[in-house]
Each structure stands twice: as structure tokens, then as C-alpha cells.
Amino acid sequence: MKVTVWNENQHEKTEPRVTELYPGGIHAYLAQMLQCDDIQCRTATLDEPECGLTEEVLNDTDVLIWWGHMAHARVPDEIVDRVQQHVLAGMGMVFLHSGHHSKIFRRLMGTTGNLKWRENAKERIWTTCPNHPITKGIPETFTLDAEEVYGEPFGIPEPQETIFISWFDGGEVFRSGCTWTRGNGRIFYFQPGHETNPTFHNPYVQQIIKNGVHWVCPVEKNLPLTCPRVTALEPISSPCK
Ligand code: ZN
């Protein structure tokens, strides 16, 4: 399986706390975490030509992971168009944390991606689908000591599956793990992962991202997106006049 980890890589340039937690950037950390015998990982970042997401790279990507926050607007619309076409043709996507406001997430959802937010609080994550491939190896519930609070209402279309629900100390609840299918492509959104928190070091969070990558991985990618006029397969018994 070929995975491309995309990170805008902007906080890393100004906030030492982020590279303390994730040396080389969140993209490098996630790629190294995912790399194994059956996963071949590459990274791509905003400041590379074409955001690192050329046709060649996307043609060779089964699953694209997306982390972005402060620079969503700097992703050119033509890159958003291109990624959307690849999802429709079968490429899987995993959106992490503030990826909910990326242009490509909002394009694929057709909604705002808006939510409520505030600074860190304790988060309790509940598994709502205990027999789903994404929750394999994950307990019914676990906590993160400090994660950015996201709260409902979340501006998304009704998910295909809501796999995790979170409660935050102070009262908010949030649909923290959701899936959708768009065309031939599968999508998984997972909420934890603020850049100044050690969330991606958590073994359950890592397992969920790995499981998510496997779940969205297509049987076949780059399927044709055509709308052809055809002739009948068999003689027509009662032709219309
Ligand atoms: Zn955040």
C-alpha cells in the first residue's frame, strides 16, 4: 500500500514546541509511524511545487493523509480539484484534526466543516462500533489528558458511520471518528491531533490512524470517471418508436 502524508508544515517553522514533539514535522512523524512491510510512505508539504501533490504522486497514492490548520487558503483550487478527482476515482483519504476546515474536506463534504472549539481539556473517546475494522485493538473508551476541544454541532453531512464519539471535560461532545464514501473513494475523519499536544504519540491514536489507512485503502484506484453513451448488450425485444 502506498501512503502519502500531507502536512501544511507551517506551525513547525515558528513554534519550537511542535518540532520538539514531532521532529522533522508532523508529516515525518506520521510517515515513520506508519512505515512497515506492507505500507510504503512518502510525505508532501504545502511549500513544495504543486503542494507536493502532482498527478504523478497522486496516481501512485492509495491513501492520502491530510493535516492542515493555519494555511488552508494557500492550497490552490486546482490542487483541490485534482485531489477530489482522485478520491472519486478510488483514492482513500484520512483527515486528521483541523483538516475539517481544509478546502478539500469541505469540497468532499459539500458543507462548512464548522464546529465549536476551545483550548485543551481532558478528552474521553468512546468507541461506538466495536466490530468495525477501524476500532480493532481499541478499547471501548480511553482518554487523552489534554486535547483541543471540538464541539457539536459539526457541519458535516450525516456520516456513513460514526465510529467514535468524544466527551470533553467542561461539557462538549463531538463526533470524533466518521466515515463517508465519495464516488469510489473512502474517507475517514479523526478529530484528535492538535499540533502542540503529544496526541500522535498515543498508542491507541496511532492504531486508529493505521486502521483508518487500511480501511480507506481502495481495492482499485484510478478508476475511470466517464459517462459514456453505449449500445444495447442484446437485441432489443420491443424497440421504442
Ligand atoms: Zn488544533
mmCIF file of C-alpha atoms and ligand atoms in Angstrom:
data_model
loop_
_atom_site.group_PDB
_atom_site.id
_atom_site.type_symbol
_atom_site.label_atom_id
_atom_site.label_comp_id
_atom_site.label_asym_id
_atom_site.label_seq_id
_atom_site.Cartn_x
_atom_site.Cartn_y
_atom_site.Cartn_z
ATOM 1 C CA MET A 1 0.000 0.000 0.000
ATOM 2 C CA LYS A 2 1.294 3.445 -0.892
ATOM 3 C CA VAL A 3 0.511 6.225 1.566
ATOM 4 C CA THR A 4 1.227 9.940 1.131
ATOM 5 C CA VAL A 5 1.204 12.012 4.319
ATOM 6 C CA TRP A 6 0.388 15.653 3.530
ATOM 7 C CA ASN A 7 1.104 18.331 6.122
ATOM 8 C CA GLU A 8 0.986 22.079 5.590
ATOM 9 C CA ASN A 9 4.172 22.192 7.749
ATOM 10 C CA GLN A 10 3.722 25.813 8.878
ATOM 11 C CA HIS A 11 3.460 25.640 12.699
ATOM 12 C CA GLU A 12 6.701 23.652 12.585
ATOM 13 C CA LYS A 13 8.509 26.723 11.204
ATOM 14 C CA THR A 14 7.562 29.086 14.035
ATOM 15 C CA GLU A 15 6.699 27.023 17.119
ATOM 16 C CA PRO A 16 9.571 25.005 18.639
ATOM 17 C CA ARG A 17 7.056 23.008 20.733
ATOM 18 C CA VAL A 18 5.772 21.331 17.554
ATOM 19 C CA THR A 19 9.153 20.085 16.353
ATOM 20 C CA GLU A 20 10.059 19.120 19.924
ATOM 21 C CA LEU A 21 7.083 16.759 19.834
ATOM 22 C CA TYR A 22 7.402 15.851 16.159
ATOM 23 C CA PRO A 23 11.000 16.157 14.950
ATOM 24 C CA GLY A 24 11.024 16.742 11.200
ATOM 25 C CA GLY A 25 7.354 17.793 11.342
ATOM 26 C CA ILE A 26 4.031 16.036 11.868
ATOM 27 C CA HIS A 27 4.279 14.528 8.346
ATOM 28 C CA ALA A 28 7.671 12.957 9.045
ATOM 29 C CA TYR A 29 6.479 11.629 12.396
ATOM 30 C CA LEU A 30 3.324 10.043 10.952
ATOM 31 C CA ALA A 31 5.184 8.595 7.953
ATOM 32 C CA GLN A 32 7.752 6.949 10.199
ATOM 33 C CA MET A 33 4.958 5.657 12.473
ATOM 34 C CA LEU A 34 3.088 4.103 9.523
ATOM 35 C CA GLN A 35 6.041 2.741 7.556
ATOM 36 C CA CYS A 36 6.092 -1.065 7.708
ATOM 37 C CA ASP A 37 6.359 -4.098 5.439
ATOM 38 C CA ASP A 38 3.033 -3.505 3.745
ATOM 39 C CA ILE A 39 2.965 0.320 3.871
ATOM 40 C CA GLN A 40 5.302 2.452 1.788
ATOM 41 C CA CYS A 41 5.122 6.068 2.959
ATOM 42 C CA ARG A 42 6.062 9.363 1.356
ATOM 43 C CA THR A 43 5.385 12.907 2.530
ATOM 44 C CA ALA A 44 4.221 16.088 0.802
ATOM 45 C CA THR A 45 4.001 19.647 2.140
ATOM 46 C CA LEU A 46 2.458 22.985 1.179
ATOM 47 C CA ASP A 47 5.683 24.746 0.170
ATOM 48 C CA GLU A 48 6.701 22.090 -2.368
ATOM 49 C CA PRO A 49 5.844 22.727 -6.036
ATOM 50 C CA GLU A 50 2.147 21.896 -6.580
ATOM 51 C CA CYS A 51 1.959 21.298 -2.784
ATOM 52 C CA GLY A 52 3.820 18.048 -3.425
ATOM 53 C CA LEU A 53 0.605 16.643 -4.922
ATOM 54 C CA THR A 54 1.437 16.260 -8.596
ATOM 55 C CA GLU A 55 -0.588 13.966 -10.875
ATOM 56 C CA GLU A 56 2.329 11.565 -10.721
ATOM 57 C CA VAL A 57 2.301 11.434 -6.907
ATOM 58 C CA LEU A 58 -1.496 11.059 -6.698
ATOM 59 C CA ASN A 59 -1.543 8.372 -9.404
ATOM 60 C CA ASP A 60 0.867 6.454 -7.206
ATOM 61 C CA THR A 61 -1.040 7.031 -3.921
ATOM 62 C CA ASP A 62 -3.575 4.591 -2.432
ATOM 63 C CA VAL A 63 -4.217 6.659 0.682
ATOM 64 C CA LEU A 64 -3.680 10.378 1.297
ATOM 65 C CA ILE A 65 -3.481 11.594 4.911
ATOM 66 C CA TRP A 66 -4.224 15.316 5.458
ATOM 67 C CA TRP A 67 -3.096 17.579 8.306
ATOM 68 C CA GLY A 68 -3.618 21.325 7.827
ATOM 69 C CA HIS A 69 -4.623 24.257 10.010
ATOM 70 C CA MET A 70 -3.361 27.818 9.508
ATOM 71 C CA ALA A 71 -2.797 27.768 5.744
ATOM 72 C CA HIS A 72 -5.895 26.085 4.291
ATOM 73 C CA ALA A 73 -6.450 29.088 1.996
ATOM 74 C CA ARG A 74 -2.997 28.721 0.456
ATOM 75 C CA VAL A 75 -3.839 25.370 -1.162
ATOM 76 C CA PRO A 76 -4.665 26.325 -4.780
ATOM 77 C CA ASP A 77 -8.107 25.373 -6.084
ATOM 78 C CA GLU A 78 -6.541 23.382 -8.929
ATOM 79 C CA ILE A 79 -4.878 21.097 -6.356
ATOM 80 C CA VAL A 80 -8.228 20.713 -4.577
ATOM 81 C CA ASP A 81 -9.850 19.782 -7.929
ATOM 82 C CA ARG A 82 -7.114 17.258 -8.588
ATOM 83 C CA VAL A 83 -7.316 15.571 -5.180
ATOM 84 C CA GLN A 84 -11.122 15.416 -5.423
ATOM 85 C CA GLN A 85 -10.894 13.669 -8.803
ATOM 86 C CA HIS A 86 -8.504 11.110 -7.334
ATOM 87 C CA VAL A 87 -10.872 10.413 -4.427
ATOM 88 C CA LEU A 88 -13.785 9.935 -6.851
ATOM 89 C CA ALA A 89 -11.548 7.551 -8.820
ATOM 90 C CA GLY A 90 -10.825 5.465 -5.718
ATOM 91 C CA MET A 91 -8.039 7.041 -3.626
ATOM 92 C CA GLY A 92 -8.715 6.851 0.123
ATOM 93 C CA MET A 93 -8.317 9.851 2.441
ATOM 94 C CA VAL A 94 -7.761 10.196 6.172
ATOM 95 C CA PHE A 95 -8.356 13.697 7.572
ATOM 96 C CA LEU A 96 -6.818 14.486 10.939
ATOM 97 C CA HIS A 97 -7.878 17.134 13.460
ATOM 98 C CA SER A 98 -8.063 20.643 11.913
ATOM 99 C CA GLY A 99 -8.273 19.077 8.453
ATOM 100 C CA HIS A 100 -12.031 19.573 8.992
ATOM 101 C CA HIS A 101 -11.636 23.108 7.627
ATOM 102 C CA SER A 102 -9.384 22.290 4.669
ATOM 103 C CA LYS A 103 -10.668 23.209 1.227
ATOM 104 C CA ILE A 104 -10.569 19.574 0.139
ATOM 105 C CA PHE A 105 -12.559 18.317 3.158
ATOM 106 C CA ARG A 106 -15.252 20.969 2.610
ATOM 107 C CA ARG A 107 -15.282 20.179 -1.122
ATOM 108 C CA LEU A 108 -15.779 16.467 -0.494
ATOM 109 C CA MET A 109 -18.422 17.066 2.181
ATOM 110 C CA GLY A 110 -20.262 19.938 0.496
ATOM 111 C CA THR A 111 -20.687 21.575 3.922
ATOM 112 C CA THR A 112 -18.888 24.144 6.091
ATOM 113 C CA GLY A 113 -16.960 21.779 8.375
ATOM 114 C CA ASN A 114 -17.645 24.327 11.138
ATOM 115 C CA LEU A 115 -17.588 23.335 14.795
ATOM 116 C CA LYS A 116 -17.181 24.805 18.276
ATOM 117 C CA TRP A 117 -13.678 24.901 19.755
ATOM 118 C CA ARG A 118 -11.711 25.983 22.809
ATOM 119 C CA GLU A 119 -8.351 25.331 24.436
ATOM 120 C CA ASN A 120 -7.167 21.973 25.806
ATOM 121 C CA ALA A 121 -9.246 19.853 28.143
ATOM 122 C CA LYS A 122 -9.347 16.172 29.030
ATOM 123 C CA GLU A 123 -10.988 14.165 26.239
ATOM 124 C CA ARG A 124 -12.755 10.836 26.661
ATOM 125 C CA ILE A 125 -13.164 8.916 23.398
ATOM 126 C CA TRP A 126 -15.901 6.275 23.117
ATOM 127 C CA THR A 127 -15.941 3.514 20.523
ATOM 128 C CA THR A 128 -19.437 3.246 19.090
ATOM 129 C CA CYS A 129 -18.734 0.463 16.530
ATOM 130 C CA PRO A 130 -16.820 -2.249 18.410
ATOM 131 C CA ASN A 131 -16.769 -4.610 15.424
ATOM 132 C CA HIS A 132 -15.525 -2.066 12.845
ATOM 133 C CA PRO A 133 -12.079 -2.572 11.234
ATOM 134 C CA ILE A 134 -11.076 0.948 12.389
ATOM 135 C CA THR A 135 -11.714 0.084 16.068
ATOM 136 C CA LYS A 136 -9.764 -3.182 16.035
ATOM 137 C CA GLY A 137 -7.499 -3.237 19.107
ATOM 138 C CA ILE A 138 -9.116 -0.114 20.593
ATOM 139 C CA PRO A 139 -10.862 -0.341 23.977
ATOM 140 C CA GLU A 140 -14.452 0.736 24.490
ATOM 141 C CA THR A 141 -13.162 4.018 25.898
ATOM 142 C CA PHE A 142 -9.829 5.780 26.509
ATOM 143 C CA THR A 143 -8.737 9.281 27.488
ATOM 144 C CA LEU A 144 -6.313 11.936 26.330
ATOM 145 C CA ASP A 145 -5.144 14.176 29.196
ATOM 146 C CA ALA A 146 -5.146 17.309 27.055
ATOM 147 C CA GLU A 147 -6.581 17.825 23.593
ATOM 148 C CA GLU A 148 -8.092 20.856 21.871
ATOM 149 C CA VAL A 149 -11.838 20.821 22.500
ATOM 150 C CA TYR A 150 -14.079 20.403 19.465
ATOM 151 C CA GLY A 151 -17.842 20.521 19.989
ATOM 152 C CA GLU A 152 -21.121 19.934 18.184
ATOM 153 C CA PRO A 153 -22.801 20.956 16.020
ATOM 154 C CA PHE A 154 -20.211 19.757 13.477
ATOM 155 C CA GLY A 155 -21.002 20.977 9.941
ATOM 156 C CA ILE A 156 -20.773 17.661 8.108
ATOM 157 C CA PRO A 157 -23.265 15.583 6.132
ATOM 158 C CA GLU A 158 -24.631 12.666 8.159
ATOM 159 C CA PRO A 159 -21.698 10.197 8.263
ATOM 160 C CA GLN A 160 -21.898 6.762 6.692
ATOM 161 C CA GLU A 161 -20.665 5.522 10.075
ATOM 162 C CA THR A 162 -19.946 7.329 13.328
ATOM 163 C CA ILE A 163 -17.191 5.230 14.847
ATOM 164 C CA PHE A 164 -16.056 7.395 17.766
ATOM 165 C CA ILE A 165 -17.827 9.947 19.925
ATOM 166 C CA SER A 166 -15.866 12.148 22.329
ATOM 167 C CA TRP A 167 -16.742 13.932 25.546
ATOM 168 C CA PHE A 168 -14.624 16.823 26.783
ATOM 169 C CA ASP A 169 -14.221 17.998 30.365
ATOM 170 C CA GLY A 170 -16.455 21.052 30.515
ATOM 171 C CA GLY A 171 -19.369 19.532 28.636
ATOM 172 C CA GLU A 172 -18.916 19.360 24.839
ATOM 173 C CA VAL A 173 -19.496 16.213 22.831
ATOM 174 C CA PHE A 174 -18.220 15.625 19.292
ATOM 175 C CA ARG A 175 -18.475 13.024 16.526
ATOM 176 C CA SER A 176 -14.719 12.388 16.598
ATOM 177 C CA GLY A 177 -14.489 9.475 14.156
ATOM 178 C CA CYS A 178 -16.628 9.432 10.999
ATOM 179 C CA THR A 179 -16.604 7.771 7.590
ATOM 180 C CA TRP A 180 -18.055 8.636 4.190
ATOM 181 C CA THR A 181 -17.732 7.351 0.627
ATOM 182 C CA ARG A 182 -17.461 9.770 -2.277
ATOM 183 C CA GLY A 183 -17.556 8.155 -5.709
ATOM 184 C CA ASN A 184 -15.189 5.195 -5.445
ATOM 185 C CA GLY A 185 -13.175 6.685 -2.591
ATOM 186 C CA ARG A 186 -13.473 6.134 1.139
ATOM 187 C CA ILE A 187 -12.918 8.917 3.671
ATOM 188 C CA PHE A 188 -12.176 8.754 7.415
ATOM 189 C CA TYR A 189 -12.104 11.823 9.678
ATOM 190 C CA PHE A 190 -10.469 11.556 13.130
ATOM 191 C CA GLN A 191 -10.505 14.545 15.470
ATOM 192 C CA PRO A 192 -7.525 14.314 17.910
ATOM 193 C CA GLY A 193 -4.127 15.732 16.881
ATOM 194 C CA HIS A 194 -3.568 19.390 17.819
ATOM 195 C CA GLU A 195 -0.001 20.353 16.884
ATOM 196 C CA THR A 196 1.203 21.294 20.384
ATOM 197 C CA ASN A 197 -0.116 18.137 22.068
ATOM 198 C CA PRO A 198 1.644 14.746 22.147
ATOM 199 C CA THR A 199 -1.529 13.109 20.799
ATOM 200 C CA PHE A 200 0.152 11.287 17.890
ATOM 201 C CA HIS A 201 2.418 9.529 20.423
ATOM 202 C CA ASN A 202 -0.612 7.827 21.989
ATOM 203 C CA PRO A 203 -0.606 4.119 21.007
ATOM 204 C CA TYR A 204 -4.404 3.999 20.571
ATOM 205 C CA VAL A 205 -4.379 7.089 18.368
ATOM 206 C CA GLN A 206 -1.608 5.514 16.294
ATOM 207 C CA GLN A 207 -3.573 2.266 15.989
ATOM 208 C CA ILE A 208 -6.710 4.143 14.895
ATOM 209 C CA ILE A 209 -4.773 6.006 12.183
ATOM 210 C CA LYS A 210 -3.219 2.722 10.972
ATOM 211 C CA ASN A 211 -6.619 1.013 10.976
ATOM 212 C CA GLY A 212 -8.130 4.007 9.167
ATOM 213 C CA VAL A 213 -5.469 3.887 6.473
ATOM 214 C CA HIS A 214 -6.231 0.204 5.875
ATOM 215 C CA TRP A 215 -9.993 0.829 5.824
ATOM 216 C CA VAL A 216 -9.893 3.626 3.234
ATOM 217 C CA CYS A 217 -7.340 1.814 1.038
ATOM 218 C CA PRO A 218 -9.042 1.051 -2.284
ATOM 219 C CA VAL A 219 -9.260 -2.363 -3.909
ATOM 220 C CA GLU A 220 -8.542 -0.454 -7.111
ATOM 221 C CA LYS A 221 -7.569 3.193 -7.595
ATOM 222 C CA ASN A 222 -7.534 5.434 -10.696
ATOM 223 C CA LEU A 223 -10.869 4.035 -11.892
ATOM 224 C CA PRO A 224 -12.239 5.803 -14.980
ATOM 225 C CA LEU A 225 -14.670 8.672 -14.340
ATOM 226 C CA THR A 226 -16.559 8.553 -17.614
ATOM 227 C CA CYS A 227 -20.175 8.948 -18.643
ATOM 228 C CA PRO A 228 -20.321 7.061 -21.967
ATOM 229 C CA ARG A 229 -23.149 6.623 -24.471
ATOM 230 C CA VAL A 230 -23.475 2.872 -25.079
ATOM 231 C CA THR A 231 -25.228 0.454 -27.398
ATOM 232 C CA ALA A 232 -27.506 -2.293 -26.047
ATOM 233 C CA LEU A 233 -25.813 -5.552 -24.999
ATOM 234 C CA GLU A 234 -28.558 -7.715 -26.515
ATOM 235 C CA PRO A 235 -31.107 -7.325 -29.311
ATOM 236 C CA ILE A 236 -33.919 -5.080 -28.091
ATOM 237 C CA SER A 237 -37.187 -7.034 -27.908
ATOM 238 C CA SER A 238 -39.580 -4.099 -28.207
ATOM 239 C CA PRO A 239 -37.841 -1.128 -29.842
ATOM 240 C CA CYS A 240 -39.279 2.251 -28.934
ATOM 241 C CA LYS A 241 -40.605 4.183 -31.937
HETATM 242 ZN ZN ZN B 1 -5.791 22.353 16.688
#
